[in-house]
Amino acid sequence: MDNRFATAFVIACVLSLISTIYMAASIGTDFWYEYRSPIQENSSDLNKSIWEDFISDEADEKTYNDVLFRYNGTVGLWRRCITIPKNTHWYSPPERTESFDVVTKCMSFTLTEQFMEKFVDPGNHNSGIDLLRTYLWRCQFLLPFVSLGLMCFGALIGLCACICRSLYPTIATGILHLLAGLCTLGSVSCYVAGIELLHQKLELPENVSGEFGWSFCLACVSAPLQFMASALFIWAAHTNRKEYTLMKAYRVA
């Protein structure tokens, strides 16, 4: 194996490993989107009511999003979280300060919620099904797992190529990484479109802002790494095969 191709193969493997770690971390964390809202009063009854609404099996899209807006919510692919005051006071709420003691409470999305239909008017089941938002949500949930699976399968093929001491099978690894990159890019695009459509239906309250979190950024960085790894795998395998064929033809001649 030529040193050029070996170097390209090693660099591609490193890029693939980094993108896999980024993608796995992105899937497993809850900071795809973050809301920033003013500190709320510390009220025991209010906190209890909010938490019950947030974790209720009957909580619809509007119910839990309203809570996310008000209580510094974060949303991942699997869970939604809010930040509420830690210490409750039965006599009177303390003064609002930046050092307010808070605690983060999270609730996982069930599989039923992941594949549940989205409505034209969130929270109103009589408004009709919004097919676009429904399929965007499903794609943003499924595509990252497809991407991760393709990269793992590509890694197995690459391992077989190392055992066989041949670069040619890594063409398949490159193609799988290309498909994984497309899935990751599709997932990111679906998430952005879904968030924008949601905020058109449910406008953010005053003094509340939203931004994409670091989990989302990890997915965004993972996509180009997958494309670069794919290009290196395919280039190394194709060029090595081409030179081997020319060398064999030269020897025959």
mmCIF file of C-alpha atoms in Angstrom:
data_model
loop_
_atom_site.group_PDB
_atom_site.id
_atom_site.type_symbol
_atom_site.label_atom_id
_atom_site.label_comp_id
_atom_site.label_asym_id
_atom_site.label_seq_id
_atom_site.Cartn_x
_atom_site.Cartn_y
_atom_site.Cartn_z
ATOM 1 C CA MET A 1 0.000 0.000 0.000
ATOM 2 C CA ASP A 2 1.379 3.409 -1.027
ATOM 3 C CA ASN A 3 2.120 5.823 1.823
ATOM 4 C CA ARG A 4 -0.221 8.422 0.303
ATOM 5 C CA PHE A 5 -3.160 6.050 0.444
ATOM 6 C CA ALA A 6 -2.273 4.813 3.925
ATOM 7 C CA THR A 7 -2.110 8.410 5.184
ATOM 8 C CA ALA A 8 -5.452 9.267 3.567
ATOM 9 C CA PHE A 9 -6.977 6.133 5.096
ATOM 10 C CA VAL A 10 -5.729 7.012 8.587
ATOM 11 C CA ILE A 11 -6.974 10.620 8.332
ATOM 12 C CA ALA A 12 -10.351 9.370 7.113
ATOM 13 C CA CYS A 13 -10.567 6.968 10.066
ATOM 14 C CA VAL A 14 -9.803 9.786 12.519
ATOM 15 C CA LEU A 15 -12.445 12.037 10.933
ATOM 16 C CA SER A 16 -14.925 9.174 11.033
ATOM 17 C CA LEU A 17 -14.226 8.513 14.715
ATOM 18 C CA ILE A 18 -14.613 12.204 15.644
ATOM 19 C CA SER A 19 -17.869 12.528 13.696
ATOM 20 C CA THR A 20 -19.225 9.361 15.347
ATOM 21 C CA ILE A 21 -18.428 10.722 18.825
ATOM 22 C CA TYR A 22 -20.015 14.081 17.967
ATOM 23 C CA MET A 23 -23.130 12.427 16.565
ATOM 24 C CA ALA A 24 -23.531 10.097 19.545
ATOM 25 C CA ALA A 25 -23.103 13.025 21.976
ATOM 26 C CA SER A 26 -25.601 15.075 19.993
ATOM 27 C CA ILE A 27 -28.219 12.300 20.113
ATOM 28 C CA GLY A 28 -27.739 11.683 23.821
ATOM 29 C CA THR A 29 -27.891 15.282 25.098
ATOM 30 C CA ASP A 30 -30.768 17.710 25.615
ATOM 31 C CA PHE A 31 -29.473 20.973 24.162
ATOM 32 C CA TRP A 32 -30.635 21.044 20.561
ATOM 33 C CA TYR A 33 -32.659 24.170 21.335
ATOM 34 C CA GLU A 34 -32.605 26.432 24.389
ATOM 35 C CA TYR A 35 -35.012 29.093 25.622
ATOM 36 C CA ARG A 36 -33.990 32.063 27.773
ATOM 37 C CA SER A 37 -36.670 33.624 29.989
ATOM 38 C CA PRO A 38 -36.741 35.864 33.092
ATOM 39 C CA ILE A 39 -36.468 34.247 36.532
ATOM 40 C CA GLN A 40 -39.882 33.220 37.804
ATOM 41 C CA GLU A 41 -41.202 33.628 41.320
ATOM 42 C CA ASN A 42 -40.597 30.812 43.754
ATOM 43 C CA SER A 43 -44.060 29.484 44.543
ATOM 44 C CA SER A 44 -44.633 25.977 45.812
ATOM 45 C CA ASP A 45 -48.154 25.632 44.397
ATOM 46 C CA LEU A 46 -47.165 27.149 41.075
ATOM 47 C CA ASN A 47 -44.105 24.911 40.692
ATOM 48 C CA LYS A 48 -46.145 21.819 41.512
ATOM 49 C CA SER A 49 -48.826 22.733 38.997
ATOM 50 C CA ILE A 50 -46.274 23.453 36.266
ATOM 51 C CA TRP A 51 -44.386 20.214 36.871
ATOM 52 C CA GLU A 52 -47.601 18.162 36.812
ATOM 53 C CA ASP A 53 -48.622 19.755 33.506
ATOM 54 C CA PHE A 54 -45.151 19.206 32.090
ATOM 55 C CA ILE A 55 -44.926 15.485 32.894
ATOM 56 C CA SER A 56 -48.562 14.614 32.310
ATOM 57 C CA ASP A 57 -49.207 11.885 29.734
ATOM 58 C CA GLU A 58 -52.005 14.079 28.444
ATOM 59 C CA ALA A 59 -49.720 17.092 27.940
ATOM 60 C CA ASP A 60 -50.055 18.194 24.332
ATOM 61 C CA GLU A 61 -47.555 20.100 22.240
ATOM 62 C CA LYS A 62 -48.832 23.519 23.278
ATOM 63 C CA THR A 63 -48.899 22.678 26.995
ATOM 64 C CA TYR A 64 -45.297 21.582 27.332
ATOM 65 C CA ASN A 65 -43.992 24.228 24.919
ATOM 66 C CA ASP A 66 -45.623 26.988 26.967
ATOM 67 C CA VAL A 67 -43.773 25.664 30.012
ATOM 68 C CA LEU A 68 -40.515 25.452 28.046
ATOM 69 C CA PHE A 69 -40.921 29.081 26.990
ATOM 70 C CA ARG A 70 -41.456 30.335 30.556
ATOM 71 C CA TYR A 71 -38.912 28.237 32.456
ATOM 72 C CA ASN A 72 -35.666 28.308 30.485
ATOM 73 C CA GLY A 73 -36.490 25.080 28.702
ATOM 74 C CA THR A 74 -34.108 22.950 26.675
ATOM 75 C CA VAL A 75 -35.136 20.379 24.092
ATOM 76 C CA GLY A 76 -33.261 17.345 22.782
ATOM 77 C CA LEU A 77 -34.237 14.485 20.524
ATOM 78 C CA TRP A 78 -35.251 12.352 23.506
ATOM 79 C CA ARG A 79 -36.046 14.697 26.373
ATOM 80 C CA ARG A 80 -37.371 18.123 27.283
ATOM 81 C CA CYS A 81 -36.163 19.969 30.382
ATOM 82 C CA ILE A 82 -37.146 23.038 32.391
ATOM 83 C CA THR A 83 -35.426 25.003 35.146
ATOM 84 C CA ILE A 84 -37.535 25.819 38.201
ATOM 85 C CA PRO A 85 -36.737 27.238 41.683
ATOM 86 C CA LYS A 86 -35.183 24.639 43.965
ATOM 87 C CA ASN A 87 -36.370 25.839 47.373
ATOM 88 C CA THR A 88 -40.055 26.565 47.854
ATOM 89 C CA HIS A 89 -41.304 28.965 50.493
ATOM 90 C CA TRP A 90 -44.766 28.592 51.976
ATOM 91 C CA TYR A 91 -44.809 32.035 53.586
ATOM 92 C CA SER A 92 -43.743 34.321 50.711
ATOM 93 C CA PRO A 93 -41.570 34.180 47.620
ATOM 94 C CA PRO A 94 -38.044 35.549 47.978
ATOM 95 C CA GLU A 95 -36.784 38.480 45.999
ATOM 96 C CA ARG A 96 -35.829 37.775 42.418
ATOM 97 C CA THR A 97 -32.091 37.694 42.064
ATOM 98 C CA GLU A 98 -29.590 36.286 39.604
ATOM 99 C CA SER A 99 -28.354 33.872 42.309
ATOM 100 C CA PHE A 100 -31.758 32.217 42.548
ATOM 101 C CA ASP A 101 -31.344 28.516 43.452
ATOM 102 C CA VAL A 102 -32.804 26.462 40.637
ATOM 103 C CA VAL A 103 -33.036 22.821 39.652
ATOM 104 C CA THR A 104 -33.427 21.238 36.228
ATOM 105 C CA LYS A 105 -36.310 18.817 35.724
ATOM 106 C CA CYS A 106 -36.509 16.623 32.623
ATOM 107 C CA MET A 107 -39.150 14.494 30.954
ATOM 108 C CA SER A 108 -38.476 11.957 28.210
ATOM 109 C CA PHE A 109 -40.460 11.839 25.003
ATOM 110 C CA THR A 110 -42.183 8.485 24.659
ATOM 111 C CA LEU A 111 -42.155 6.632 21.337
ATOM 112 C CA THR A 112 -45.842 7.436 21.057
ATOM 113 C CA GLU A 113 -45.062 11.150 21.374
ATOM 114 C CA GLN A 114 -42.244 10.873 18.841
ATOM 115 C CA PHE A 115 -44.599 9.495 16.190
ATOM 116 C CA MET A 116 -47.680 11.452 17.242
ATOM 117 C CA GLU A 117 -49.320 13.704 14.659
ATOM 118 C CA LYS A 118 -48.783 17.456 14.905
ATOM 119 C CA PHE A 119 -51.818 19.683 14.515
ATOM 120 C CA VAL A 120 -52.267 22.830 12.436
ATOM 121 C CA ASP A 121 -53.129 24.693 15.640
ATOM 122 C CA PRO A 122 -50.945 23.144 18.402
ATOM 123 C CA GLY A 123 -53.118 21.891 21.251
ATOM 124 C CA ASN A 124 -56.306 21.937 19.165
ATOM 125 C CA HIS A 125 -57.046 18.390 18.023
ATOM 126 C CA ASN A 126 -59.907 19.603 15.856
ATOM 127 C CA SER A 127 -57.714 21.836 13.683
ATOM 128 C CA GLY A 128 -56.505 19.023 11.436
ATOM 129 C CA ILE A 129 -53.164 17.253 11.072
ATOM 130 C CA ASP A 130 -50.158 19.284 9.946
ATOM 131 C CA LEU A 131 -48.423 16.696 7.750
ATOM 132 C CA LEU A 132 -45.334 18.807 7.111
ATOM 133 C CA ARG A 133 -44.510 19.319 10.802
ATOM 134 C CA THR A 134 -45.442 15.711 11.574
ATOM 135 C CA TYR A 135 -42.943 14.239 9.114
ATOM 136 C CA LEU A 136 -40.264 16.817 9.885
ATOM 137 C CA TRP A 137 -40.423 15.754 13.555
ATOM 138 C CA ARG A 138 -40.240 12.059 12.684
ATOM 139 C CA CYS A 139 -37.309 12.595 10.313
ATOM 140 C CA GLN A 140 -35.348 14.674 12.834
ATOM 141 C CA PHE A 141 -35.739 11.826 15.317
ATOM 142 C CA LEU A 142 -34.980 8.876 13.000
ATOM 143 C CA LEU A 143 -32.267 10.217 10.680
ATOM 144 C CA PRO A 144 -29.543 10.663 13.373
ATOM 145 C CA PHE A 145 -29.892 6.988 14.315
ATOM 146 C CA VAL A 146 -29.723 5.972 10.656
ATOM 147 C CA SER A 147 -26.581 8.108 10.277
ATOM 148 C CA LEU A 148 -24.945 6.539 13.325
ATOM 149 C CA GLY A 149 -25.850 3.039 12.124
ATOM 150 C CA LEU A 150 -24.376 3.660 8.653
ATOM 151 C CA MET A 151 -21.105 4.887 10.146
ATOM 152 C CA CYS A 152 -20.838 1.844 12.419
ATOM 153 C CA PHE A 153 -21.501 -0.484 9.479
ATOM 154 C CA GLY A 154 -18.908 1.408 7.439
ATOM 155 C CA ALA A 155 -16.412 0.977 10.271
ATOM 156 C CA LEU A 156 -16.924 -2.808 10.155
ATOM 157 C CA ILE A 157 -16.227 -2.844 6.418
ATOM 158 C CA GLY A 158 -13.116 -0.724 6.988
ATOM 159 C CA LEU A 159 -11.932 -3.200 9.634
ATOM 160 C CA CYS A 160 -12.404 -6.048 7.159
ATOM 161 C CA ALA A 161 -10.396 -4.065 4.595
ATOM 162 C CA CYS A 162 -7.529 -3.752 7.093
ATOM 163 C CA ILE A 163 -7.626 -7.484 7.812
ATOM 164 C CA CYS A 164 -7.587 -8.253 4.068
ATOM 165 C CA ARG A 165 -4.840 -5.654 3.520
ATOM 166 C CA SER A 166 -6.805 -4.116 0.679
ATOM 167 C CA LEU A 167 -8.161 -0.613 0.232
ATOM 168 C CA TYR A 168 -10.744 -1.533 -2.384
ATOM 169 C CA PRO A 169 -13.538 -2.486 0.092
ATOM 170 C CA THR A 170 -13.250 0.998 1.626
ATOM 171 C CA ILE A 171 -15.185 2.340 -1.362
ATOM 172 C CA ALA A 172 -18.238 0.876 0.379
ATOM 173 C CA THR A 173 -17.129 2.574 3.610
ATOM 174 C CA GLY A 174 -16.884 5.882 1.753
ATOM 175 C CA ILE A 175 -20.344 5.486 0.241
ATOM 176 C CA LEU A 176 -21.837 4.649 3.640
ATOM 177 C CA HIS A 177 -20.205 7.733 5.164
ATOM 178 C CA LEU A 178 -21.605 9.828 2.323
ATOM 179 C CA LEU A 179 -25.100 8.506 3.047
ATOM 180 C CA ALA A 180 -24.537 9.093 6.782
ATOM 181 C CA GLY A 181 -23.551 12.695 6.085
ATOM 182 C CA LEU A 182 -26.695 13.202 4.003
ATOM 183 C CA CYS A 183 -28.807 11.753 6.855
ATOM 184 C CA THR A 184 -27.148 14.060 9.389
ATOM 185 C CA LEU A 185 -27.617 17.065 7.116
ATOM 186 C CA GLY A 186 -31.240 16.048 6.576
ATOM 187 C CA SER A 187 -31.820 15.739 10.311
ATOM 188 C CA VAL A 188 -30.356 19.190 10.997
ATOM 189 C CA SER A 189 -32.420 20.714 8.183
ATOM 190 C CA CYS A 190 -35.616 19.055 9.430
ATOM 191 C CA TYR A 191 -34.953 20.306 12.959
ATOM 192 C CA VAL A 192 -34.409 23.899 11.844
ATOM 193 C CA ALA A 193 -37.526 23.837 9.656
ATOM 194 C CA GLY A 194 -39.590 22.258 12.450
ATOM 195 C CA ILE A 195 -38.512 24.879 15.008
ATOM 196 C CA GLU A 196 -39.268 27.744 12.614
ATOM 197 C CA LEU A 197 -42.724 26.350 11.817
ATOM 198 C CA LEU A 198 -43.449 25.803 15.528
ATOM 199 C CA HIS A 199 -42.570 29.403 16.367
ATOM 200 C CA GLN A 200 -44.866 30.583 13.600
ATOM 201 C CA LYS A 201 -47.706 28.709 15.312
ATOM 202 C CA LEU A 202 -46.674 29.520 18.906
ATOM 203 C CA GLU A 203 -45.031 32.914 19.193
ATOM 204 C CA LEU A 204 -42.463 33.389 21.941
ATOM 205 C CA PRO A 205 -43.688 35.506 24.893
ATOM 206 C CA GLU A 206 -42.155 38.882 25.661
ATOM 207 C CA ASN A 207 -38.622 38.794 27.116
ATOM 208 C CA VAL A 208 -38.200 35.184 25.974
ATOM 209 C CA SER A 209 -35.586 34.291 23.386
ATOM 210 C CA GLY A 210 -34.512 31.044 21.803
ATOM 211 C CA GLU A 211 -31.307 29.765 20.247
ATOM 212 C CA PHE A 212 -29.850 26.530 18.947
ATOM 213 C CA GLY A 213 -27.775 24.756 21.574
ATOM 214 C CA TRP A 214 -24.451 22.958 21.533
ATOM 215 C CA SER A 215 -26.017 19.548 20.869
ATOM 216 C CA PHE A 216 -27.357 20.939 17.600
ATOM 217 C CA CYS A 217 -23.918 22.409 16.818
ATOM 218 C CA LEU A 218 -22.295 18.994 17.310
ATOM 219 C CA ALA A 219 -24.645 17.516 14.710
ATOM 220 C CA CYS A 220 -23.850 20.400 12.341
ATOM 221 C CA VAL A 221 -20.105 19.789 12.721
ATOM 222 C CA SER A 222 -20.529 16.026 12.325
ATOM 223 C CA ALA A 223 -21.993 16.301 8.799
ATOM 224 C CA PRO A 224 -18.959 17.912 7.068
ATOM 225 C CA LEU A 225 -16.616 15.544 8.909
ATOM 226 C CA GLN A 226 -18.571 12.619 7.467
ATOM 227 C CA PHE A 227 -18.367 14.101 3.958
ATOM 228 C CA MET A 228 -14.593 14.643 4.267
ATOM 229 C CA ALA A 229 -14.069 11.097 5.541
ATOM 230 C CA SER A 230 -16.200 9.776 2.680
ATOM 231 C CA ALA A 231 -14.169 11.682 0.076
ATOM 232 C CA LEU A 232 -10.868 10.385 1.484
ATOM 233 C CA PHE A 233 -12.071 6.767 1.655
ATOM 234 C CA ILE A 234 -13.367 6.801 -1.914
ATOM 235 C CA TRP A 235 -10.327 8.637 -3.291
ATOM 236 C CA ALA A 236 -7.831 6.303 -1.592
ATOM 237 C CA ALA A 237 -9.652 3.134 -2.679
ATOM 238 C CA HIS A 238 -10.345 4.259 -6.262
ATOM 239 C CA THR A 239 -6.868 5.703 -6.953
ATOM 240 C CA ASN A 240 -5.093 2.747 -5.361
ATOM 241 C CA ARG A 241 -7.158 0.333 -7.465
ATOM 242 C CA LYS A 242 -6.471 2.346 -10.617
ATOM 243 C CA GLU A 243 -2.709 2.398 -10.035
ATOM 244 C CA TYR A 244 -2.708 -1.313 -9.251
ATOM 245 C CA THR A 245 -4.528 -2.031 -12.540
ATOM 246 C CA LEU A 246 -2.076 0.106 -14.544
ATOM 247 C CA MET A 247 0.888 -1.556 -12.867
ATOM 248 C CA LYS A 248 -0.512 -5.017 -13.616
ATOM 249 C CA ALA A 249 -1.115 -4.094 -17.251
ATOM 250 C CA TYR A 250 2.445 -2.752 -17.512
ATOM 251 C CA ARG A 251 3.905 -5.980 -16.149
ATOM 252 C CA VAL A 252 1.838 -8.064 -18.584
ATOM 253 C CA ALA A 253 3.029 -5.894 -21.473
#
